[in-house]
mmCIF file of C-alpha atoms in Angstrom:
data_model
loop_
_atom_site.group_PDB
_atom_site.id
_atom_site.type_symbol
_atom_site.label_atom_id
_atom_site.label_comp_id
_atom_site.label_asym_id
_atom_site.label_seq_id
_atom_site.Cartn_x
_atom_site.Cartn_y
_atom_site.Cartn_z
ATOM 1 C CA LEU Y 17 225.032 335.305 117.079
ATOM 2 C CA GLY Y 18 223.921 334.087 113.668
ATOM 3 C CA LEU Y 19 222.230 331.051 115.223
ATOM 4 C CA ILE Y 20 220.384 333.250 117.745
ATOM 5 C CA SER Y 21 219.209 335.538 114.939
ATOM 6 C CA TYR Y 22 217.962 332.552 112.932
ATOM 7 C CA VAL Y 23 216.069 331.116 115.913
ATOM 8 C CA TYR Y 24 214.508 334.523 116.628
ATOM 9 C CA TYR Y 25 213.511 334.943 112.966
ATOM 10 C CA ASP Y 26 212.066 331.434 112.814
ATOM 11 C CA HIS Y 27 210.050 332.068 115.987
ATOM 12 C CA ARG Y 28 208.647 335.338 114.590
ATOM 13 C CA GLN Y 29 207.826 333.672 111.282
ATOM 14 C CA ARG Y 30 205.950 330.828 112.992
ATOM 15 C CA ARG Y 31 204.019 333.276 115.170
ATOM 16 C CA SER Y 32 203.094 335.347 112.115
ATOM 17 C CA THR Y 33 201.941 332.213 110.288
ATOM 18 C CA SER Y 34 199.779 331.166 113.246
ATOM 19 C CA CYS Y 35 198.154 334.618 113.385
ATOM 20 C CA ILE Y 36 197.353 334.542 109.683
ATOM 21 C CA LEU Y 37 195.937 331.028 110.012
ATOM 22 C CA PHE Y 38 193.731 332.171 112.897
ATOM 23 C CA LEU Y 39 192.385 335.030 110.771
ATOM 24 C CA TYR Y 40 191.569 332.565 108.002
ATOM 25 C CA LEU Y 41 189.638 330.498 110.565
ATOM 26 C CA LEU Y 42 187.374 333.369 111.639
ATOM 27 C CA PRO Y 43 184.706 332.484 108.999
ATOM 28 C CA PHE Y 44 184.596 328.951 110.415
ATOM 29 C CA PHE Y 45 184.085 330.145 113.988
ATOM 30 C CA ALA Y 46 181.516 332.737 112.895
ATOM 31 C CA SER Y 47 179.483 330.286 110.786
ATOM 32 C CA THR Y 48 179.640 327.658 113.525
ATOM 33 C CA ALA Y 49 178.306 330.207 116.014
ATOM 34 C CA VAL Y 50 175.478 331.073 113.606
ATOM 35 C CA TYR Y 51 174.591 327.395 113.236
ATOM 36 C CA PHE Y 52 174.363 326.791 116.983
ATOM 37 C CA TYR Y 53 172.503 330.061 117.505
ATOM 38 C CA LEU Y 54 169.852 329.226 114.898
ATOM 39 C CA TRP Y 55 169.937 325.523 115.820
ATOM 40 C CA ILE Y 56 168.987 324.376 112.349
ATOM 41 C CA PRO Y 57 167.942 320.775 113.256
ATOM 42 C CA GLU Y 58 164.934 322.219 115.100
ATOM 43 C CA SER Y 59 163.773 324.154 112.030
ATOM 44 C CA THR Y 60 161.903 322.988 108.938
ATOM 45 C CA PRO Y 61 164.256 321.446 106.332
ATOM 46 C CA SER Y 62 165.082 324.001 103.660
ATOM 47 C CA PRO Y 63 167.918 325.087 101.362
ATOM 48 C CA LEU Y 64 168.714 327.867 103.862
ATOM 49 C CA ALA Y 65 169.008 325.345 106.695
ATOM 50 C CA ALA Y 66 171.268 323.172 104.551
ATOM 51 C CA GLY Y 67 173.444 326.159 103.714
ATOM 52 C CA VAL Y 68 173.829 327.239 107.327
ATOM 53 C CA LYS Y 69 174.742 323.724 108.430
ATOM 54 C CA SER Y 70 177.324 323.174 105.680
ATOM 55 C CA ALA Y 71 178.863 326.680 105.826
ATOM 56 C CA PRO Y 72 181.470 325.920 108.545
ATOM 57 C CA VAL Y 73 182.883 322.950 106.641
ATOM 58 C CA LEU Y 74 182.851 324.839 103.336
ATOM 59 C CA SER Y 75 184.854 327.621 104.994
ATOM 60 C CA LEU Y 76 187.438 325.011 106.019
ATOM 61 C CA ALA Y 77 187.562 323.736 102.421
ATOM 62 C CA LEU Y 78 188.344 327.276 101.240
ATOM 63 C CA LEU Y 79 191.051 327.526 103.901
ATOM 64 C CA VAL Y 80 192.763 324.352 102.687
ATOM 65 C CA LEU Y 81 192.414 325.445 99.058
ATOM 66 C CA SER Y 82 193.994 328.823 99.810
ATOM 67 C CA TYR Y 83 197.068 327.145 101.307
ATOM 68 C CA ASN Y 84 197.387 323.969 99.241
ATOM 69 C CA GLY Y 85 195.955 324.923 95.857
ATOM 70 C CA GLY Y 86 193.487 323.229 93.545
ATOM 71 C CA TRP Y 87 195.154 319.813 93.721
ATOM 72 C CA SER Y 88 193.870 319.524 97.309
ATOM 73 C CA LEU Y 89 190.388 318.947 95.853
ATOM 74 C CA LEU Y 90 191.652 315.383 95.404
ATOM 75 C CA GLY Y 91 192.555 315.321 99.088
ATOM 76 C CA VAL Y 92 191.402 317.087 102.245
ATOM 77 C CA ALA Y 93 189.734 320.049 100.495
ATOM 78 C CA GLY Y 94 187.706 317.671 98.337
ATOM 79 C CA GLY Y 95 186.780 315.646 101.411
ATOM 80 C CA LEU Y 96 185.543 318.794 103.112
ATOM 81 C CA VAL Y 97 183.418 319.747 100.093
ATOM 82 C CA LEU Y 98 181.870 316.264 100.039
ATOM 83 C CA SER Y 99 181.282 316.488 103.794
ATOM 84 C CA ALA Y 100 179.445 319.771 103.272
ATOM 85 C CA CYS Y 101 177.259 318.035 100.669
ATOM 86 C CA GLY Y 102 176.609 315.307 103.245
ATOM 87 C CA ASP Y 103 175.645 317.929 105.818
ATOM 88 C CA ALA Y 104 173.134 319.387 103.388
ATOM 89 C CA CYS Y 105 171.646 315.956 102.606
ATOM 90 C CA LEU Y 106 171.179 315.104 106.283
ATOM 91 C CA ILE Y 107 168.897 318.102 106.758
ATOM 92 C CA TRP Y 108 166.264 315.915 105.045
ATOM 93 C CA LYS Y 109 165.834 312.529 106.794
ATOM 94 C CA GLU Y 110 164.888 310.807 103.535
ATOM 95 C CA HIS Y 111 168.350 311.658 102.163
ATOM 96 C CA PHE Y 112 170.268 309.941 104.968
ATOM 97 C CA LEU Y 113 171.834 307.352 102.654
ATOM 98 C CA HIS Y 114 172.843 310.050 100.170
ATOM 99 C CA GLY Y 115 174.512 311.959 102.977
ATOM 100 C CA MET Y 116 176.297 308.840 104.182
ATOM 101 C CA ALA Y 117 177.556 308.208 100.641
ATOM 102 C CA CYS Y 118 179.000 311.742 100.529
ATOM 103 C CA PHE Y 119 180.822 311.185 103.819
ATOM 104 C CA ALA Y 120 182.081 307.793 102.638
ATOM 105 C CA LEU Y 121 183.645 309.447 99.588
ATOM 106 C CA ALA Y 122 185.081 312.151 101.862
ATOM 107 C CA HIS Y 123 186.807 309.491 103.976
ATOM 108 C CA ILE Y 124 188.313 307.994 100.819
ATOM 109 C CA LEU Y 125 189.797 311.376 99.865
ATOM 110 C CA TYR Y 126 191.076 311.933 103.407
ATOM 111 C CA SER Y 127 192.698 308.493 103.328
ATOM 112 C CA LEU Y 128 194.389 309.188 99.987
ATOM 113 C CA SER Y 129 195.695 312.486 101.338
ATOM 114 C CA PHE Y 130 197.109 310.834 104.476
ATOM 115 C CA LEU Y 131 198.945 308.356 102.239
ATOM 116 C CA SER Y 132 200.536 311.126 100.162
ATOM 117 C CA TRP Y 133 204.185 312.161 100.256
ATOM 118 C CA ARG Y 134 203.376 315.190 102.442
ATOM 119 C CA TYR Y 135 202.613 312.864 105.342
ATOM 120 C CA SER Y 136 205.602 310.584 104.880
ATOM 121 C CA SER Y 137 207.043 309.723 108.289
ATOM 122 C CA SER Y 138 209.292 307.274 110.036
ATOM 123 C CA SER Y 139 208.181 303.746 110.854
ATOM 124 C CA SER Y 140 205.347 303.316 113.345
ATOM 125 C CA SER Y 141 206.174 302.781 116.998
ATOM 126 C CA SER Y 142 204.664 300.116 119.235
ATOM 127 C CA TRP Y 143 202.173 302.482 120.890
ATOM 128 C CA LEU Y 144 200.651 303.211 117.488
ATOM 129 C CA TYR Y 145 199.972 299.518 116.924
ATOM 130 C CA VAL Y 146 198.145 299.465 120.249
ATOM 131 C CA LEU Y 147 195.989 302.372 119.062
ATOM 132 C CA TYR Y 148 195.323 300.559 115.779
ATOM 133 C CA LEU Y 149 194.103 297.483 117.655
ATOM 134 C CA LEU Y 150 191.921 299.563 119.971
ATOM 135 C CA LEU Y 151 190.438 301.500 117.048
ATOM 136 C CA TRP Y 152 189.597 298.418 115.006
ATOM 137 C CA GLY Y 153 188.352 296.600 118.084
ATOM 138 C CA VAL Y 154 185.977 299.429 119.016
ATOM 139 C CA SER Y 155 184.781 299.952 115.427
ATOM 140 C CA GLY Y 156 184.282 296.251 114.744
ATOM 141 C CA GLY Y 157 182.683 295.620 118.114
ATOM 142 C CA THR Y 158 180.287 298.534 117.645
ATOM 143 C CA PHE Y 159 179.223 297.314 114.206
ATOM 144 C CA PHE Y 160 178.496 293.779 115.405
ATOM 145 C CA TYR Y 161 176.650 295.215 118.379
ATOM 146 C CA LEU Y 162 174.596 297.290 115.921
ATOM 147 C CA LEU Y 163 173.764 294.322 113.671
ATOM 148 C CA PRO Y 164 170.559 293.190 115.466
ATOM 149 C CA PHE Y 165 169.258 296.762 115.401
ATOM 150 C CA LEU Y 166 170.165 297.163 111.722
ATOM 151 C CA ARG Y 167 168.389 293.903 110.864
ATOM 152 C CA SER Y 168 165.255 295.137 112.601
ATOM 153 C CA SER Y 169 165.294 298.464 110.739
ATOM 154 C CA GLN Y 170 162.898 299.290 107.891
ATOM 155 C CA ASP Y 171 165.435 298.411 105.169
ATOM 156 C CA PRO Y 172 167.883 295.842 106.597
ATOM 157 C CA ASP Y 173 169.067 294.757 103.126
ATOM 158 C CA ILE Y 174 170.289 298.312 102.571
ATOM 159 C CA TYR Y 175 171.408 299.414 106.013
ATOM 160 C CA VAL Y 176 173.463 296.338 106.969
ATOM 161 C CA PRO Y 177 175.911 296.509 104.011
ATOM 162 C CA ALA Y 178 175.822 300.323 103.897
ATOM 163 C CA ILE Y 179 176.717 300.770 107.568
ATOM 164 C CA GLY Y 180 179.279 297.977 107.307
ATOM 165 C CA ALA Y 181 181.015 299.616 104.355
ATOM 166 C CA TYR Y 182 180.907 303.032 105.989
ATOM 167 C CA THR Y 183 182.339 301.658 109.238
ATOM 168 C CA LEU Y 184 185.202 300.114 107.273
ATOM 169 C CA LEU Y 185 185.968 303.351 105.413
ATOM 170 C CA ILE Y 186 185.949 305.615 108.453
ATOM 171 C CA THR Y 187 188.093 303.141 110.396
ATOM 172 C CA VAL Y 188 190.637 303.011 107.571
ATOM 173 C CA MET Y 189 190.644 306.826 107.468
ATOM 174 C CA ALA Y 190 191.237 307.069 111.224
ATOM 175 C CA THR Y 191 193.978 304.420 111.013
ATOM 176 C CA LEU Y 192 195.798 306.352 108.310
ATOM 177 C CA ALA Y 193 195.317 309.551 110.330
ATOM 178 C CA LEU Y 194 197.110 307.844 113.231
ATOM 179 C CA ARG Y 195 199.816 306.665 110.828
ATOM 180 C CA THR Y 196 200.667 310.282 109.924
ATOM 181 C CA ARG Y 197 201.817 310.881 113.525
ATOM 182 C CA ARG Y 198 200.572 314.470 113.194
ATOM 183 C CA THR Y 199 198.807 315.327 116.434
ATOM 184 C CA LEU Y 200 195.995 317.440 114.953
ATOM 185 C CA VAL Y 201 195.262 314.945 112.177
ATOM 186 C CA MET Y 202 195.323 312.022 114.599
ATOM 187 C CA LEU Y 203 192.896 313.727 116.960
ATOM 188 C CA GLY Y 204 190.688 314.753 114.034
ATOM 189 C CA GLY Y 205 190.383 311.210 112.735
ATOM 190 C CA LEU Y 206 189.563 309.769 116.165
ATOM 191 C CA THR Y 207 187.061 312.536 116.940
ATOM 192 C CA PHE Y 208 185.294 311.848 113.637
ATOM 193 C CA VAL Y 209 184.881 308.200 114.644
ATOM 194 C CA ILE Y 210 183.432 309.217 118.024
ATOM 195 C CA SER Y 211 180.956 311.594 116.359
ATOM 196 C CA ASP Y 212 179.724 309.021 113.843
ATOM 197 C CA LEU Y 213 179.484 306.211 116.391
ATOM 198 C CA THR Y 214 177.320 308.477 118.527
ATOM 199 C CA ILE Y 215 175.020 309.114 115.549
ATOM 200 C CA ALA Y 216 174.709 305.402 114.748
ATOM 201 C CA LEU Y 217 173.980 304.345 118.332
ATOM 202 C CA GLN Y 218 171.209 306.909 118.646
ATOM 203 C CA MET Y 219 169.742 306.659 115.142
ATOM 204 C CA PHE Y 220 169.208 302.917 115.390
ATOM 205 C CA LYS Y 221 167.855 303.134 118.946
ATOM 206 C CA VAL Y 222 170.759 301.293 120.553
ATOM 207 C CA ILE Y 223 170.833 303.878 123.332
ATOM 208 C CA GLU Y 224 168.235 306.354 124.473
ATOM 209 C CA THR Y 225 168.356 309.812 122.963
ATOM 210 C CA LEU Y 226 170.305 312.111 125.245
ATOM 211 C CA ASP Y 227 169.148 315.621 126.141
ATOM 212 C CA TYR Y 228 172.252 317.087 124.541
ATOM 213 C CA ASN Y 229 172.821 314.502 121.819
ATOM 214 C CA ARG Y 230 172.917 317.038 118.980
ATOM 215 C CA HIS Y 231 175.329 319.217 120.963
ATOM 216 C CA ILE Y 232 177.675 316.238 121.327
ATOM 217 C CA ILE Y 233 177.341 315.108 117.714
ATOM 218 C CA MET Y 234 177.773 318.493 116.051
ATOM 219 C CA THR Y 235 180.494 319.720 118.420
ATOM 220 C CA THR Y 236 182.613 316.609 117.863
ATOM 221 C CA TYR Y 237 181.863 316.685 114.126
ATOM 222 C CA TYR Y 238 182.890 320.305 113.578
ATOM 223 C CA LEU Y 239 185.904 319.796 115.855
ATOM 224 C CA ALA Y 240 187.012 316.755 113.829
ATOM 225 C CA GLN Y 241 186.801 318.661 110.552
ATOM 226 C CA LEU Y 242 188.649 321.635 112.069
ATOM 227 C CA LEU Y 243 191.484 319.432 113.345
ATOM 228 C CA ILE Y 244 191.859 317.623 110.019
ATOM 229 C CA ALA Y 245 191.828 320.868 107.999
ATOM 230 C CA VAL Y 246 194.281 322.748 110.230
ATOM 231 C CA GLY Y 247 196.473 319.655 110.521
ATOM 232 C CA ASP Y 248 196.616 319.404 106.741
ATOM 233 C CA VAL Y 249 197.528 323.084 106.384
ATOM 234 C CA LYS Y 250 200.220 322.857 109.058
ATOM 235 C CA THR Y 251 201.687 319.820 107.310
ATOM 236 C CA THR Y 252 202.103 321.960 104.209
ATOM 237 C CA LEU Y 253 203.782 324.702 106.253
ATOM 238 C CA THR Y 254 206.405 322.458 107.859
ATOM 239 C CA PRO Y 255 210.051 322.783 106.767
ATOM 240 C CA GLU Y 256 210.046 319.076 105.852
ATOM 241 C CA ALA Y 257 207.241 319.631 103.371
ATOM 242 C CA ASP Y 258 209.069 322.575 101.831
ATOM 243 C CA ASP Y 259 212.174 320.424 101.343
ATOM 244 C CA LEU Y 260 210.134 317.695 99.661
ATOM 245 C CA VAL Y 261 208.507 320.216 97.339
ATOM 246 C CA LYS Y 262 211.904 321.569 96.327
ATOM 247 C CA ARG Y 263 213.215 318.042 95.647
ATOM 248 C CA LYS Y 264 210.198 317.244 93.487
ATOM 249 C CA ARG Y 265 210.690 320.432 91.477
ATOM 250 C CA LEU Y 266 214.323 319.504 90.895
#
């Protein structure tokens, strides 16, 4: 009877936690809807446009901060804030490299977070190594396929090393996301790679611009950030994380 009561209590507690988390996510869904309704990329670059575009990711940063505290600014919350800065920079085409630098720093913070004790897990299984190989093969192959287009760009001396370094950082981030073996985080890391590869292929004229290219890019981008943020929060809420926190306090 005691075991049944515990299971019932645990189920109610998890359901209550999920409901509260959903309520915290309402600002993200609302701001994302506003962005797609106004369709900021079609408007003239302005501080308002930058604010509308970065609002969904900033709302996710506040979500992570509310659950994980200020120290998360050195992890996922900080990565989300830097991503929001990158979103704002990309409103102006001349600030593309500044935006890419912000996202590169965000990937570094994500990577550090995925290496932290909260994501400690058992040794990797063989299927994960297959995913690692596929990820690095696709990322590396895409970069070398991009090289001729980068060399024919207006500033090849800047774009070749910059895109190379960024490709390395996002691939490392996605690899460490896979290493966590947390489903949401894994999917978030891979979706981020898909979003950024789509941007690179279209920006450097590797493929023709699709009719719905911005829909694909922004949907996958916001989805990636959502998965990473919620995955990070859920990692904090797991019983294993609570046990580790208690051990550290002792």
